[in-house]
């Protein structure tokens, strides 16, 4: 039977809140770096004389490297020591950030972004594992509130911060800003983070085939998710080949990991029902959440003519609400409230908020658009903290690093799947609605004739130089496209709301915590 370890055996010699601050500083900046570069791409494209397809590899290269390193973080920690690996990760991330900012060409920037992703990939699971070990079991909810505030707020603030830095200085400072943060994080880790006694193994084993298959499978999968929509999915041979390679590699990886004695990723933790349910929930829940995060600014900019800054500010109320609710959720868990008793209402609130978004129209004001985000922020605060607490409730301390790596991988992949799925559904539904609307709008309809005459008369009165049948028909066609896109946004939000609501029954699968019995030095 897999054993657990006592809290007293691993309690650090420094204040737990100092340790929390220490690990969250680099994690916050790493998570934010995923989204902070998005708004800088046009500036990078112009500065380095790159094409649109070429410059998107600045994002893809980072995501691929990030996705590859996350699942093996637990193994790397056990081999090299958690503190040593954490220092190495922050150092690589910081140095590569300097290289990104100083990159003289797109090729150098992409290579530097790969190293930045490799360095930053381990920070999320490492931070989560350290928080679990630093805080006693009764305060795991508080620990996950701290973690959640970092990983949830960072991608929300990323576009706003990236836009401000790029407009105020230049795109290179988006990377340079990581330098002082990285130096501060290295200093804090050296003084305040310690390895638990069980973290190092006596023997060094390399699961060569597992490592190879995981790298190929996750790398190809992330490229498919990031490039699929742009390449028209399976109408592209490039996407088909990568999908087949990813599917075969990951299937073989699962077989290898379940049979080898020293797996690079221990998949046997999925035997715990709560961990399995938690990973299914985080994958789908974060997919729906990130899908809505992408759709909302698109709707505001594409259909409502908001600037990038104002579109980003639409996300701010929900982010602030989550920031305030997460500590409250942590305190409730500390007082003995069952995680699933918070998780179910959290999922229901998130589903309701996204359903409200499916009712957006072309006349909605800022407050009408921001209100569902505020409600979603409330649900998110009741979603992430209890979900993470319930997922790890029965995971042994010695398996926390491995389990945290899996959990963070599926959270990130869920976000990538959600964004890819939302973009695909949006494009397909827009084409479908456009076809139906065009079929119904004909010159023989009285309603069309009235609208046509009114628009032509308005042009004659206000813009006589544009008053012509051709211009009038073009304006009508533009309005048809706007209406088709609006209906597509409504459909996509509605589908995301249904997926989110469908997760509520999974909360019944979470088990109660079991009692720890084994001494700290035992690893089974």
Coordinates of C-alpha atoms in Angstrom, one line a residue:
X1 CA 0.0 0.0 0.0
X2 CA 1.3 3.5 -0.9
X3 CA 2.2 5.3 2.2
X4 CA 1.9 8.9 3.3
X5 CA 4.3 11.0 5.4
X6 CA 3.7 13.0 8.5
X7 CA 3.6 16.8 8.2
X8 CA 6.1 17.4 11.0
X9 CA 8.8 15.4 9.2
X10 CA 8.9 17.9 6.3
X11 CA 8.0 21.2 8.0
X12 CA 10.6 23.8 6.8
X13 CA 12.6 25.8 9.2
X14 CA 11.3 29.1 7.8
X15 CA 7.9 30.7 7.8
X16 CA 5.5 28.9 5.4
X17 CA 4.3 32.2 3.9
X18 CA 7.9 33.2 3.0
X19 CA 8.3 29.8 1.3
X20 CA 5.0 30.4 -0.5
X21 CA 6.2 33.8 -1.7
X22 CA 9.5 32.3 -2.8
X23 CA 8.0 29.7 -5.1
X24 CA 5.2 31.9 -6.4
X25 CA 7.4 34.7 -7.6
X26 CA 9.0 32.7 -10.5
X27 CA 5.8 30.8 -11.2
X28 CA 3.8 33.9 -11.7
X29 CA 6.2 35.4 -14.1
X30 CA 6.6 32.1 -16.0
X31 CA 2.8 31.6 -16.4
X32 CA 2.4 35.3 -17.4
X33 CA 5.2 34.9 -20.0
X34 CA 2.9 32.5 -21.9
X35 CA 0.4 35.2 -22.7
X36 CA 2.4 38.4 -22.3
X37 CA 4.2 37.9 -25.7
X38 CA 0.9 37.6 -27.6
X39 CA 0.3 41.3 -28.0
X40 CA 3.9 41.9 -28.9
X41 CA 3.9 39.6 -32.0
X42 CA 3.1 42.3 -34.5
X43 CA 6.0 44.5 -33.1
X44 CA 8.3 41.4 -33.2
X45 CA 7.2 40.7 -36.8
X46 CA 8.0 44.2 -38.0
X47 CA 11.3 44.5 -36.0
X48 CA 12.7 41.2 -37.2
X49 CA 11.2 41.3 -40.7
X50 CA 9.3 38.0 -40.3
X51 CA 6.1 36.6 -41.8
X52 CA 3.0 36.0 -39.8
X53 CA 3.4 32.2 -39.9
X54 CA 7.0 32.5 -39.0
X55 CA 6.5 34.8 -36.0
X56 CA 3.9 32.5 -34.4
X57 CA 6.7 30.0 -33.8
X58 CA 7.8 32.5 -31.0
X59 CA 4.7 31.2 -29.2
X60 CA 4.7 27.6 -30.4
X61 CA 8.3 26.9 -29.5
X62 CA 7.8 28.1 -25.9
X63 CA 4.6 26.1 -25.5
X64 CA 6.1 22.9 -27.0
X65 CA 9.2 23.1 -24.7
X66 CA 7.0 23.9 -21.8
X67 CA 4.7 20.9 -22.4
X68 CA 7.6 18.5 -22.8
X69 CA 9.3 19.4 -19.5
X70 CA 6.3 19.6 -17.2
X71 CA 5.5 15.9 -17.0
X72 CA 9.1 14.9 -16.2
X73 CA 9.6 17.5 -13.5
X74 CA 8.9 15.0 -10.7
X75 CA 11.5 12.6 -12.1
X76 CA 14.1 15.3 -12.6
X77 CA 13.5 16.5 -9.0
X78 CA 14.1 13.0 -7.7
X79 CA 17.3 12.6 -9.6
X80 CA 19.0 16.0 -9.0
X81 CA 17.2 17.3 -5.9
X82 CA 14.2 19.6 -5.9
X83 CA 16.1 22.7 -4.7
X84 CA 18.9 22.2 -7.2
X85 CA 16.5 21.6 -10.0
X86 CA 14.4 24.7 -9.0
X87 CA 17.5 26.9 -9.0
X88 CA 18.6 25.5 -12.4
X89 CA 15.1 26.1 -13.9
X90 CA 14.9 29.7 -12.7
X91 CA 18.5 30.3 -13.9
X92 CA 17.8 28.9 -17.4
X93 CA 14.5 30.9 -17.6
X94 CA 16.2 34.1 -16.6
X95 CA 19.3 33.8 -18.9
X96 CA 17.1 32.8 -21.9
X97 CA 14.9 35.8 -21.2
X98 CA 17.9 38.0 -21.6
X99 CA 18.8 36.2 -24.9
X100 CA 15.2 36.6 -26.1
X101 CA 15.3 40.4 -25.5
X102 CA 18.7 40.7 -27.2
X103 CA 17.9 38.4 -30.2
X104 CA 19.2 39.9 -33.5
X105 CA 17.0 37.6 -35.6
X106 CA 13.9 35.5 -35.5
X107 CA 15.9 32.2 -35.5
X108 CA 17.8 33.3 -32.4
X109 CA 14.6 34.4 -30.7
X110 CA 12.9 31.0 -31.4
X111 CA 15.9 29.0 -30.0
X112 CA 16.0 31.3 -26.9
X113 CA 12.3 30.8 -26.5
X114 CA 12.8 27.0 -26.5
X115 CA 15.3 27.2 -23.7
X116 CA 13.0 29.6 -21.9
X117 CA 10.2 27.1 -22.1
X118 CA 12.5 24.3 -20.9
X119 CA 13.5 26.4 -17.9
X120 CA 10.1 27.6 -17.1
X121 CA 8.2 24.3 -17.6
X122 CA 9.2 22.9 -14.2
X123 CA 8.3 25.9 -12.2
X124 CA 4.6 25.3 -11.9
X125 CA 4.7 21.6 -10.7
X126 CA 7.7 22.3 -8.5
X127 CA 5.9 25.3 -6.8
X128 CA 2.7 23.3 -6.3
X129 CA 4.6 20.3 -4.8
X130 CA 6.6 22.6 -2.4
X131 CA 3.5 24.3 -1.3
X132 CA 1.8 21.0 -0.5
X133 CA 4.8 19.9 1.6
X134 CA 5.2 23.3 3.3
X135 CA 1.6 23.6 4.5
X136 CA 0.1 21.0 6.8
X137 CA -2.8 18.9 5.3
X138 CA -5.4 21.1 7.1
X139 CA -4.1 24.1 5.3
X140 CA -3.7 22.7 1.8
X141 CA -6.7 24.7 0.7
X142 CA -4.8 27.9 1.7
X143 CA -1.7 26.7 -0.2
X144 CA -3.7 26.1 -3.3
X145 CA -5.4 29.5 -3.0
X146 CA -1.9 31.0 -3.1
X147 CA -1.0 28.9 -6.1
X148 CA -4.3 29.5 -7.8
X149 CA -4.0 33.3 -7.5
X150 CA -0.7 33.0 -9.3
X151 CA -1.6 30.7 -12.2
X152 CA -5.1 32.2 -12.8
X153 CA -4.2 35.9 -12.5
X154 CA -1.0 35.7 -14.5
X155 CA -2.6 34.8 -17.9
X156 CA -5.3 37.5 -17.3
X157 CA -2.7 40.2 -16.6
X158 CA -0.3 39.0 -19.3
X159 CA -1.9 40.8 -22.3
X160 CA -2.4 44.0 -20.4
X161 CA 1.1 44.1 -19.1
X162 CA 2.6 43.0 -22.4
X163 CA 0.6 45.8 -24.3
X164 CA 1.7 48.4 -21.8
X165 CA 5.4 47.5 -21.9
X166 CA 5.4 47.2 -25.7
X167 CA 3.8 50.5 -26.2
X168 CA 5.8 52.3 -23.5
X169 CA 9.3 50.9 -24.3
X170 CA 9.6 48.0 -26.9
X171 CA 8.8 44.4 -27.3
X172 CA 12.3 43.5 -26.0
X173 CA 11.4 44.8 -22.5
X174 CA 8.7 42.1 -22.3
X175 CA 11.7 39.7 -21.8
X176 CA 14.1 42.0 -20.0
X177 CA 11.5 42.5 -17.2
X178 CA 12.1 38.9 -16.2
X179 CA 15.7 39.6 -15.2
X180 CA 15.2 41.3 -11.8
X181 CA 12.4 38.9 -11.0
X182 CA 14.6 35.9 -11.8
X183 CA 17.5 37.2 -9.7
X184 CA 15.1 37.9 -6.8
X185 CA 13.7 34.4 -7.1
X186 CA 17.1 32.7 -7.2
X187 CA 18.1 34.6 -4.0
X188 CA 14.9 33.6 -2.2
X189 CA 15.2 29.9 -3.2
X190 CA 18.8 29.7 -2.0
X191 CA 17.8 30.9 1.5
X192 CA 14.3 29.6 2.1
X193 CA 13.7 26.3 0.1
X194 CA 14.9 22.9 1.4
X195 CA 14.7 19.4 0.0
X196 CA 12.6 16.9 2.0
X197 CA 14.5 13.8 3.0
X198 CA 12.8 11.4 0.6
X199 CA 13.3 13.5 -2.6
X200 CA 16.6 11.8 -3.7
X201 CA 16.8 8.3 -5.0
X202 CA 19.8 6.0 -4.2
X203 CA 20.1 4.8 -7.8
X204 CA 20.0 6.7 -11.1
X205 CA 17.7 5.2 -13.7
X206 CA 16.8 6.7 -17.1
X207 CA 13.6 5.5 -18.7
X208 CA 15.0 6.1 -22.2
X209 CA 12.0 4.9 -24.2
X210 CA 9.5 6.6 -21.9
X211 CA 11.4 9.9 -22.1
X212 CA 11.8 9.6 -25.9
X213 CA 8.1 8.7 -26.6
X214 CA 6.9 11.4 -24.2
X215 CA 9.0 14.1 -25.8
X216 CA 7.9 13.2 -29.3
X217 CA 4.2 12.7 -28.4
X218 CA 3.7 15.8 -26.3
X219 CA 5.8 18.0 -28.7
X220 CA 3.8 16.9 -31.7
X221 CA 0.4 17.2 -29.9
X222 CA 1.2 20.8 -28.8
X223 CA 2.2 21.8 -32.3
X224 CA -1.1 20.3 -33.6
X225 CA -3.2 22.2 -31.1
X226 CA -1.3 25.5 -31.7
X227 CA -1.2 25.3 -35.5
X228 CA -4.3 23.3 -36.3
X229 CA -6.7 26.1 -36.9
X230 CA -4.3 28.1 -39.0
X231 CA -3.4 25.0 -41.1
X232 CA -7.1 24.1 -41.6
X233 CA -6.7 21.0 -39.4
X234 CA -6.9 17.7 -41.2
X235 CA -6.9 19.3 -44.6
X236 CA -3.2 19.7 -44.0
X237 CA -0.8 16.8 -44.4
X238 CA 1.5 18.5 -41.9
X239 CA -1.2 18.3 -39.2
X240 CA -2.2 14.8 -40.1
X241 CA 1.3 13.5 -39.9
X242 CA 1.9 15.1 -36.5
X243 CA -1.4 13.9 -35.2
X244 CA -0.6 10.3 -36.1
X245 CA 2.9 10.6 -34.6
X246 CA 1.5 12.1 -31.4
X247 CA -1.2 9.4 -31.0
X248 CA 1.1 6.5 -31.6
X249 CA 3.9 7.9 -29.4
X250 CA 1.6 8.6 -26.5
X251 CA -0.1 5.2 -26.7
X252 CA 3.3 3.5 -26.7
X253 CA 4.4 5.8 -23.8
X254 CA 1.5 4.6 -21.7
X255 CA 2.3 1.0 -22.3
X256 CA 6.0 1.5 -21.5
X257 CA 5.4 3.5 -18.3
X258 CA 3.0 0.9 -16.9
X259 CA 5.5 -1.9 -17.5
X260 CA 8.8 -0.3 -16.5
X261 CA 10.1 -0.5 -13.0
X262 CA 11.4 3.1 -12.9
X263 CA 9.0 5.2 -15.1
X264 CA 9.9 8.8 -15.9
X265 CA 6.2 9.5 -15.2
X266 CA 4.4 7.3 -12.7
X267 CA 1.0 6.8 -14.2
X268 CA 0.0 4.5 -11.4
X269 CA -1.2 7.5 -9.4
X270 CA -4.4 7.4 -11.6
X271 CA -5.4 4.4 -9.6
X272 CA -6.6 6.9 -7.0
X273 CA -10.2 7.7 -7.9
X274 CA -10.0 11.3 -6.7
X275 CA -6.8 12.0 -8.7
X276 CA -8.4 10.6 -11.8
X277 CA -11.6 12.6 -11.4
X278 CA -9.6 15.7 -10.6
X279 CA -7.5 15.5 -13.7
X280 CA -10.6 15.0 -15.9
X281 CA -12.2 18.0 -14.3
X282 CA -9.1 20.3 -14.6
X283 CA -8.6 19.3 -18.2
X284 CA -12.1 20.0 -19.3
X285 CA -12.8 22.9 -16.9
X286 CA -9.7 24.8 -17.8
X287 CA -10.3 24.1 -21.4
X288 CA -13.7 25.8 -21.2
X289 CA -12.4 28.6 -19.1
X290 CA -9.5 29.4 -21.4
X291 CA -11.8 29.1 -24.4
X292 CA -14.0 31.8 -23.0
X293 CA -10.9 33.9 -22.1
X294 CA -10.0 33.9 -25.8
X295 CA -13.5 34.4 -27.1
X296 CA -14.4 37.3 -25.0
X297 CA -11.7 39.7 -26.1
X298 CA -12.2 38.6 -29.7
X299 CA -15.9 39.4 -29.5
X300 CA -15.1 42.8 -28.0
X301 CA -12.5 43.7 -30.6
X302 CA -13.9 42.1 -33.7
X303 CA -17.6 42.9 -33.3
X304 CA -17.8 45.7 -30.7
X305 CA -14.7 47.7 -31.9
X306 CA -12.9 47.7 -28.5
X307 CA -9.2 48.5 -28.4
X308 CA -6.8 45.8 -27.2
X309 CA -6.5 47.6 -23.9
X310 CA -10.2 47.8 -23.3
X311 CA -10.7 44.2 -24.4
X312 CA -8.1 43.2 -21.9
X313 CA -9.8 45.2 -19.2
X314 CA -13.0 43.2 -19.7
X315 CA -11.2 40.3 -18.1
X316 CA -10.0 42.4 -15.1
X317 CA -13.3 42.2 -13.0
X318 CA -13.4 38.5 -13.1
X319 CA -9.7 38.3 -12.2
X320 CA -10.1 40.5 -9.2
X321 CA -13.1 38.5 -8.1
X322 CA -11.1 35.2 -8.3
X323 CA -8.2 36.9 -6.4
X324 CA -10.6 37.8 -3.6
X325 CA -12.6 34.5 -3.5
X326 CA -9.7 32.0 -3.6
X327 CA -8.4 32.9 -0.1
X328 CA -12.0 32.6 1.2
X329 CA -12.3 29.2 -0.4
X330 CA -9.0 28.2 1.3
X331 CA -10.2 29.4 4.7
X332 CA -13.5 27.4 4.3
X333 CA -11.5 24.3 3.5
X334 CA -9.4 24.8 6.6
X335 CA -12.5 25.0 8.7
X336 CA -13.6 21.6 7.5
X337 CA -15.8 22.3 4.5
X338 CA -15.6 19.4 2.1
X339 CA -13.9 20.3 -1.2
X340 CA -16.7 18.9 -3.4
X341 CA -19.2 21.0 -1.5
X342 CA -17.4 24.1 -2.9
X343 CA -16.5 22.5 -6.2
X344 CA -20.0 21.8 -7.4
X345 CA -21.3 25.3 -6.8
X346 CA -18.1 26.6 -8.4
X347 CA -18.7 24.6 -11.6
X348 CA -22.4 25.6 -11.6
X349 CA -21.5 29.3 -11.3
X350 CA -18.9 29.0 -14.1
X351 CA -21.4 27.3 -16.3
X352 CA -24.0 29.9 -15.6
X353 CA -21.5 32.7 -16.4
X354 CA -20.5 31.3 -19.7
X355 CA -24.2 30.7 -20.5
X356 CA -24.8 34.4 -19.9
X357 CA -22.1 35.1 -22.4
X358 CA -24.1 33.1 -25.0
X359 CA -26.7 35.9 -24.8
X360 CA -24.3 38.7 -25.9
X361 CA -25.5 40.9 -28.8
X362 CA -24.2 43.7 -31.0
X363 CA -25.6 46.4 -28.7
X364 CA -24.2 45.2 -25.4
X365 CA -22.4 47.8 -23.2
X366 CA -19.2 47.4 -21.3
X367 CA -21.0 46.6 -18.0
X368 CA -23.2 44.0 -19.7
X369 CA -20.1 42.3 -21.1
X370 CA -18.1 42.5 -17.9
X371 CA -20.8 41.2 -15.6
X372 CA -20.6 37.5 -16.8
X373 CA -16.8 37.7 -16.3
X374 CA -17.4 38.9 -12.8
X375 CA -19.7 35.9 -12.1
X376 CA -17.2 33.6 -13.8
X377 CA -14.4 34.9 -11.5
X378 CA -16.6 34.0 -8.5
X379 CA -17.0 30.5 -9.9
X380 CA -13.4 30.1 -10.7
X381 CA -12.4 31.0 -7.1
X382 CA -14.7 28.2 -5.9
X383 CA -13.4 25.8 -8.6
X384 CA -9.6 25.8 -8.6
X385 CA -8.8 25.7 -4.9
X386 CA -11.2 22.9 -3.8
X387 CA -10.5 20.9 -7.0
X388 CA -6.7 20.9 -6.4
X389 CA -7.2 20.1 -2.7
X390 CA -9.5 17.2 -3.5
X391 CA -7.3 15.9 -6.3
X392 CA -4.2 15.6 -4.1
X393 CA -6.0 14.6 -0.9
X394 CA -4.9 10.9 -1.0
X395 CA -1.6 11.3 -2.9
X396 CA 1.5 10.3 -0.8
X397 CA 3.9 13.1 -0.1
X398 CA 6.7 11.3 -1.9
X399 CA 4.5 11.2 -5.1
X400 CA 3.5 14.8 -4.9
X401 CA 6.1 16.0 -7.4
X402 CA 5.1 13.4 -9.9
X403 CA 1.4 13.9 -9.4
X404 CA 1.8 17.7 -9.6
X405 CA 3.6 17.4 -12.9
X406 CA 0.8 15.3 -14.4
X407 CA -1.9 17.6 -13.0
X408 CA -0.2 20.8 -14.4
X409 CA 0.4 19.1 -17.8
X410 CA -3.3 18.2 -18.2
X411 CA -4.2 21.7 -17.0
X412 CA -2.1 23.3 -19.7
X413 CA -3.1 20.8 -22.4
X414 CA -6.8 21.4 -21.4
X415 CA -6.3 25.1 -22.0
X416 CA -4.7 24.4 -25.4
X417 CA -7.5 22.0 -26.3
X418 CA -10.1 24.5 -25.2
X419 CA -8.6 27.4 -27.2
X420 CA -8.3 25.2 -30.3
X421 CA -11.8 23.8 -30.0
X422 CA -13.3 27.2 -29.4
X423 CA -11.6 28.7 -32.4
X424 CA -12.6 25.8 -34.7
X425 CA -16.3 25.9 -33.6
X426 CA -16.4 29.7 -33.9
X427 CA -15.1 29.6 -37.5
X428 CA -17.4 26.7 -38.6
X429 CA -20.5 28.2 -37.0
X430 CA -19.8 31.6 -38.6
X431 CA -19.6 30.0 -42.0
X432 CA -22.8 28.1 -41.4
X433 CA -24.8 31.1 -40.1
X434 CA -23.5 33.2 -43.0
X435 CA -24.7 30.7 -45.5
X436 CA -28.2 30.6 -43.9
X437 CA -28.5 34.4 -43.6
X438 CA -27.4 34.9 -47.2
X439 CA -30.0 32.4 -48.4
X440 CA -32.7 34.3 -46.6
X441 CA -31.7 37.8 -47.8
X442 CA -32.8 38.3 -51.4
X443 CA -33.8 41.4 -53.4
X444 CA -37.3 40.2 -53.6
X445 CA -38.0 40.4 -49.9
X446 CA -40.0 43.5 -48.8
X447 CA -37.8 43.7 -45.6
X448 CA -34.7 43.7 -47.7
X449 CA -36.0 46.3 -50.1
X450 CA -37.0 48.7 -47.2
X451 CA -33.6 48.3 -45.5
X452 CA -31.8 48.8 -48.8
X453 CA -33.7 52.0 -49.6
X454 CA -33.2 53.4 -46.1
X455 CA -29.4 52.8 -46.2
X456 CA -29.1 54.3 -49.7
X457 CA -31.0 57.4 -48.6
X458 CA -28.8 57.7 -45.5
X459 CA -25.7 57.5 -47.7
X460 CA -27.1 60.2 -50.1
X461 CA -27.7 62.5 -47.2
X462 CA -24.5 62.0 -45.2
X463 CA -21.9 60.6 -47.7
X464 CA -23.1 61.4 -51.1
X465 CA -19.7 60.4 -52.7
X466 CA -20.3 56.8 -51.4
X467 CA -24.0 56.6 -52.4
X468 CA -24.2 53.8 -55.0
X469 CA -25.9 50.4 -55.3
X470 CA -22.6 48.7 -55.0
X471 CA -21.6 50.4 -51.8
X472 CA -25.0 49.8 -50.3
X473 CA -24.9 46.1 -51.0
X474 CA -21.4 45.9 -49.6
X475 CA -22.5 47.5 -46.3
X476 CA -25.5 45.1 -46.1
X477 CA -23.1 42.2 -46.7
X478 CA -20.8 43.4 -44.0
X479 CA -23.7 43.5 -41.6
X480 CA -24.7 40.0 -42.5
X481 CA -21.1 38.8 -41.6
X482 CA -21.3 40.6 -38.3
X483 CA -24.6 39.0 -37.5
X484 CA -23.2 35.6 -38.5
X485 CA -20.2 36.0 -36.3
X486 CA -22.3 37.1 -33.4
X487 CA -24.5 34.0 -33.7
X488 CA -21.3 31.9 -33.9
X489 CA -20.0 33.5 -30.7
X490 CA -23.4 32.7 -29.0
X491 CA -23.2 29.1 -30.1
X492 CA -19.6 28.6 -28.9
X493 CA -20.2 30.1 -25.5
X494 CA -23.4 27.9 -25.1
X495 CA -21.4 24.8 -25.9
X496 CA -18.6 25.7 -23.4
X497 CA -21.3 26.3 -20.8
X498 CA -22.7 22.8 -21.4
X499 CA -19.3 21.2 -21.1
X500 CA -18.7 23.0 -17.8
X501 CA -22.1 22.0 -16.4
X502 CA -21.4 18.4 -17.4
X503 CA -18.5 18.3 -15.0
X504 CA -20.7 18.7 -11.9
X505 CA -21.5 14.9 -11.5
X506 CA -17.8 14.2 -11.4
X507 CA -17.6 15.8 -8.0
X508 CA -19.4 12.7 -6.6
X509 CA -16.3 10.7 -7.4
X510 CA -14.0 12.4 -4.9
X511 CA -13.1 10.3 -1.8
X512 CA -12.4 11.3 1.7
X513 CA -8.8 11.7 2.9
X514 CA -7.2 8.6 4.3
X515 CA -4.9 8.6 7.4
X516 CA -1.1 8.7 6.9
X517 CA 0.7 5.8 8.6
X518 CA 4.2 5.4 7.2
X519 CA 7.4 7.0 8.3
X520 CA 9.0 9.7 6.2
X521 CA 11.9 7.7 4.8
X522 CA 9.8 5.0 3.2
X523 CA 9.1 5.3 -0.5
X524 CA 6.9 2.6 -2.0

